[in-house]
Amino acid sequence: MSLAKPAMRGLLGKRLRFHLPIAFALSVVAAAAFKYGVTEPRKQAYADFYKQYDATKEFNNMREAGIFESVRPTGK
Amino acid sequence: MFRAVRLSTSGIRSLTQTRPCYSAPLASRCYSHAKVETDEEFDARWVTYFSKPDIDAWELKKGMNTLIGYDLVPEPKILDSALRACRRLNDLASAIRILEAVKDKSGPHKDIYPYLIQELQPTLIELGISTPEDLGMDIL
């Protein structure tokens, strides 16, 4: 039994036409997933933290803990 | 920003999908006024190239390298012409290498190489060319 003639031209072109749009789409999805799964929550966490941040109060806590050299805790 | 992304994806899609101007795998641009070579003309050109009676070793190698660079597996008639050129040059090594090359060009399409060997069988017998499989050279 003799073999039929298979397709012999444009095989790579066909493969690329199929896979490149998918690859491009998946890359965009991966970037979007990272942006909305990682960077945006991270930015939101920082924003939430600093929304209610009282720098003076934290400074005084650190001062009382004695970590500074330039300013001693109150009460000598 | 998203409009630019959408435009570029549609640009890429139109590049890859709307290509009525090419059937030949040569470096063709999408100039609508350029004459596109048909597959038959392409094959005939290459058969003629390898049929040159006084082809030299360089031209054989150059021709094969150029041919392998295209997005196609050469037709049996082109390979027949190339194998006969190898015979004229007393180059059995290149003849067997050509068979290895077309098997590699087929990539994942495993039905191409058996078809080519089937079509080339008369030529292989006439010229006394062993296939890599005959020589046990197809296993790594």
Tab-separated table of C-alpha atoms in Angstrom:
chain	number	residue	atom	x	y	z
A	1	MET	CA	0.000	0.000	0.000
A	2	SER	CA	1.543	3.302	-1.016
A	3	LEU	CA	1.510	6.342	1.211
A	4	ALA	CA	-0.489	9.407	0.337
A	5	LYS	CA	1.335	12.675	-0.162
A	6	PRO	CA	1.352	14.625	3.088
A	7	ALA	CA	1.435	18.398	3.437
A	8	MET	CA	5.031	19.482	2.974
A	9	ARG	CA	4.898	23.272	2.666
A	10	GLY	CA	4.375	26.029	5.153
A	11	LEU	CA	4.451	23.731	8.174
A	12	LEU	CA	6.295	26.204	10.381
A	13	GLY	CA	4.096	29.056	9.209
A	14	LYS	CA	1.017	27.083	10.112
A	15	ARG	CA	2.437	26.251	13.530
A	16	LEU	CA	3.344	29.884	14.236
A	17	ARG	CA	-0.014	31.204	13.039
A	18	PHE	CA	-1.605	28.864	15.554
A	19	HIS	CA	0.746	29.252	18.495
A	20	LEU	CA	1.920	32.863	18.406
A	21	PRO	CA	-1.457	34.479	19.105
A	22	ILE	CA	-1.953	31.993	21.937
A	23	ALA	CA	1.530	32.706	23.288
A	24	PHE	CA	0.921	36.437	23.082
A	25	ALA	CA	-2.456	36.106	24.804
A	26	LEU	CA	-1.039	33.905	27.556
A	27	SER	CA	1.799	36.379	28.147
A	28	VAL	CA	-0.697	39.207	28.511
A	29	VAL	CA	-2.762	37.073	30.895
A	30	ALA	CA	0.347	36.244	32.938
A	31	ALA	CA	1.300	39.904	33.160
A	32	ALA	CA	-2.255	40.888	34.126
A	33	ALA	CA	-2.426	38.119	36.725
A	34	PHE	CA	0.842	39.275	38.281
A	35	LYS	CA	-0.239	42.901	38.245
A	36	TYR	CA	-3.619	42.284	39.854
A	37	GLY	CA	-2.562	39.341	42.022
A	38	VAL	CA	0.707	40.698	43.377
A	39	THR	CA	1.573	44.321	42.679
A	40	GLU	CA	-1.842	45.887	43.237
A	41	PRO	CA	-2.483	44.096	46.587
A	42	ARG	CA	1.033	45.037	47.607
A	43	LYS	CA	0.478	48.685	46.755
A	44	GLN	CA	-2.864	48.598	48.554
A	45	ALA	CA	-1.267	47.074	51.649
A	46	TYR	CA	1.276	49.891	51.787
A	47	ALA	CA	-1.424	52.499	51.227
A	48	ASP	CA	-3.590	51.031	53.985
A	49	PHE	CA	-0.657	50.910	56.375
A	50	TYR	CA	0.315	54.507	55.826
A	51	LYS	CA	-3.223	55.870	55.788
A	52	GLN	CA	-3.444	55.693	59.597
A	53	TYR	CA	0.273	56.033	60.269
A	54	ASP	CA	1.208	58.464	62.961
A	55	ALA	CA	4.887	59.239	62.444
A	56	THR	CA	5.276	61.193	65.675
A	57	LYS	CA	3.740	58.419	67.811
A	58	GLU	CA	5.962	55.799	66.176
A	59	PHE	CA	8.985	58.037	66.671
A	60	ASN	CA	8.222	58.333	70.371
A	61	ASN	CA	7.753	54.571	70.700
A	62	MET	CA	11.124	54.047	69.068
A	63	ARG	CA	12.651	56.748	71.301
A	64	GLU	CA	11.386	55.060	74.459
A	65	ALA	CA	12.708	51.736	73.178
A	66	GLY	CA	16.144	53.392	73.236
A	67	ILE	CA	17.236	52.624	69.694
A	68	PHE	CA	18.355	56.170	68.909
A	69	GLU	CA	21.718	57.683	69.827
A	70	SER	CA	20.925	61.267	68.984
A	71	VAL	CA	17.881	61.482	71.257
A	72	ARG	CA	17.657	59.661	74.603
A	73	PRO	CA	14.418	58.272	76.096
A	74	THR	CA	12.411	60.814	78.126
A	75	GLY	CA	13.104	60.495	81.828
A	76	LYS	CA	16.789	60.225	81.261
B	1	MET	CA	-2.272	52.199	27.098
B	2	PHE	CA	-4.806	49.439	26.595
B	3	ARG	CA	-5.749	50.804	23.206
B	4	ALA	CA	-2.111	50.463	22.130
B	5	VAL	CA	-2.056	46.869	23.383
B	6	ARG	CA	-5.252	45.998	21.541
B	7	LEU	CA	-4.017	47.661	18.362
B	8	SER	CA	-0.747	45.737	18.482
B	9	THR	CA	-2.485	42.382	19.027
B	10	SER	CA	-4.826	43.061	16.123
B	11	GLY	CA	-1.795	44.161	14.109
B	12	ILE	CA	-0.026	40.908	14.809
B	13	ARG	CA	-3.176	38.904	14.034
B	14	SER	CA	-3.638	40.659	10.711
B	15	LEU	CA	0.024	40.039	9.881
B	16	THR	CA	-0.251	36.356	10.570
B	17	GLN	CA	-3.716	35.744	9.159
B	18	THR	CA	-4.159	37.914	6.077
B	19	ARG	CA	-1.400	36.539	3.881
B	20	PRO	CA	-3.089	35.764	0.575
B	21	CYS	CA	0.034	36.879	-1.273
B	22	TYR	CA	2.183	33.979	-0.287
B	23	SER	CA	2.100	30.317	-0.998
B	24	ALA	CA	5.840	30.134	-1.612
B	25	PRO	CA	7.997	30.122	1.491
B	26	LEU	CA	10.541	32.534	0.030
B	27	ALA	CA	11.191	35.925	1.583
B	28	SER	CA	8.064	37.515	0.166
B	29	ARG	CA	6.813	40.863	1.280
B	30	CYS	CA	3.161	41.752	1.195
B	31	TYR	CA	3.507	44.014	-1.866
B	32	SER	CA	0.314	43.449	-3.748
B	33	HIS	CA	2.016	44.206	-7.071
B	34	ALA	CA	4.845	41.690	-6.667
B	35	LYS	CA	4.598	38.524	-8.719
B	36	VAL	CA	4.459	35.522	-6.410
B	37	GLU	CA	6.195	32.377	-7.609
B	38	THR	CA	3.932	29.350	-7.699
B	39	ASP	CA	4.921	26.107	-6.009
B	40	GLU	CA	5.457	24.474	-9.393
B	41	GLU	CA	7.755	27.274	-10.558
B	42	PHE	CA	9.671	27.030	-7.313
B	43	ASP	CA	10.103	23.268	-7.675
B	44	ALA	CA	11.078	23.564	-11.333
B	45	ARG	CA	13.685	26.188	-10.506
B	46	TRP	CA	15.312	23.961	-7.938
B	47	VAL	CA	15.189	20.856	-10.108
B	48	THR	CA	16.964	22.883	-12.795
B	49	TYR	CA	19.510	24.141	-10.288
B	50	PHE	CA	20.574	20.660	-9.268
B	51	SER	CA	20.365	19.337	-12.833
B	52	LYS	CA	23.305	21.424	-13.995
B	53	PRO	CA	25.605	18.825	-15.578
B	54	ASP	CA	28.809	20.447	-14.321
B	55	ILE	CA	27.499	21.484	-10.913
B	56	ASP	CA	30.337	21.790	-8.431
B	57	ALA	CA	30.534	20.745	-4.813
B	58	TRP	CA	30.132	24.276	-3.524
B	59	GLU	CA	26.981	24.846	-5.559
B	60	LEU	CA	25.546	21.573	-4.308
B	61	LYS	CA	26.177	22.488	-0.675
B	62	LYS	CA	24.984	26.046	-1.164
B	63	GLY	CA	21.866	24.866	-2.900
B	64	MET	CA	21.045	22.345	-0.209
B	65	ASN	CA	21.670	24.837	2.581
B	66	THR	CA	19.455	27.427	0.926
B	67	LEU	CA	16.757	24.850	0.270
B	68	ILE	CA	16.798	23.650	3.865
B	69	GLY	CA	16.369	27.227	5.025
B	70	TYR	CA	12.892	27.453	3.514
B	71	ASP	CA	9.676	26.675	5.357
B	72	LEU	CA	9.020	23.501	3.395
B	73	VAL	CA	10.192	19.953	2.937
B	74	PRO	CA	11.582	19.653	-0.605
B	75	GLU	CA	9.530	17.729	-3.118
B	76	PRO	CA	10.743	14.289	-4.174
B	77	LYS	CA	11.644	15.591	-7.619
B	78	ILE	CA	13.944	18.233	-6.160
B	79	LEU	CA	15.589	15.639	-3.931
B	80	ASP	CA	15.941	13.301	-6.896
B	81	SER	CA	17.754	16.029	-8.807
B	82	ALA	CA	19.990	16.751	-5.815
B	83	LEU	CA	20.829	13.068	-5.322
B	84	ARG	CA	21.790	12.762	-8.976
B	85	ALA	CA	24.029	15.815	-8.547
B	86	CYS	CA	25.685	13.997	-5.626
B	87	ARG	CA	26.197	11.028	-7.945
B	88	ARG	CA	27.882	13.236	-10.546
B	89	LEU	CA	30.145	14.602	-7.818
B	90	ASN	CA	30.853	11.123	-6.394
B	91	ASP	CA	29.559	12.388	-3.055
B	92	LEU	CA	27.747	9.557	-1.274
B	93	ALA	CA	28.142	11.291	2.085
B	94	SER	CA	26.152	14.298	0.921
B	95	ALA	CA	23.502	12.046	-0.578
B	96	ILE	CA	22.896	10.315	2.748
B	97	ARG	CA	23.099	13.660	4.536
B	98	ILE	CA	20.338	15.000	2.297
B	99	LEU	CA	18.099	12.178	3.467
B	100	GLU	CA	18.920	12.937	7.096
B	101	ALA	CA	18.243	16.609	6.496
B	102	VAL	CA	14.772	16.118	5.042
B	103	LYS	CA	13.875	13.805	7.887
B	104	ASP	CA	14.909	16.547	10.291
B	105	LYS	CA	13.019	19.181	8.298
B	106	SER	CA	9.817	17.201	8.737
B	107	GLY	CA	9.992	17.905	12.456
B	108	PRO	CA	7.046	16.414	14.308
B	109	HIS	CA	5.300	15.342	11.073
B	110	LYS	CA	6.357	11.741	10.970
B	111	ASP	CA	4.450	10.883	7.805
B	112	ILE	CA	6.620	12.981	5.484
B	113	TYR	CA	9.889	11.044	5.565
B	114	PRO	CA	8.388	7.594	4.829
B	115	TYR	CA	6.515	9.153	1.929
B	116	LEU	CA	9.724	10.688	0.562
B	117	ILE	CA	11.627	7.420	0.853
B	118	GLN	CA	8.777	5.668	-0.927
B	119	GLU	CA	8.890	8.180	-3.768
B	120	LEU	CA	12.690	8.143	-3.966
B	121	GLN	CA	13.034	4.350	-3.776
B	122	PRO	CA	13.679	3.897	-7.526
B	123	THR	CA	16.330	6.628	-7.449
B	124	LEU	CA	17.961	5.242	-4.321
B	125	ILE	CA	18.166	1.793	-5.880
B	126	GLU	CA	19.440	3.120	-9.200
B	127	LEU	CA	22.148	5.253	-7.626
B	128	GLY	CA	22.986	2.737	-4.913
B	129	ILE	CA	22.305	5.127	-2.024
B	130	SER	CA	21.665	3.573	1.386
B	131	THR	CA	19.281	5.303	3.735
B	132	PRO	CA	20.451	6.277	7.223
B	133	GLU	CA	18.124	3.575	8.546
B	134	ASP	CA	19.863	0.924	6.413
B	135	LEU	CA	23.183	2.006	7.856
B	136	GLY	CA	21.916	2.108	11.430
B	137	MET	CA	22.663	5.826	11.538
B	138	ASP	CA	19.172	6.872	12.501
B	139	ILE	CA	19.520	5.967	16.187
B	140	LEU	CA	21.340	8.434	18.387
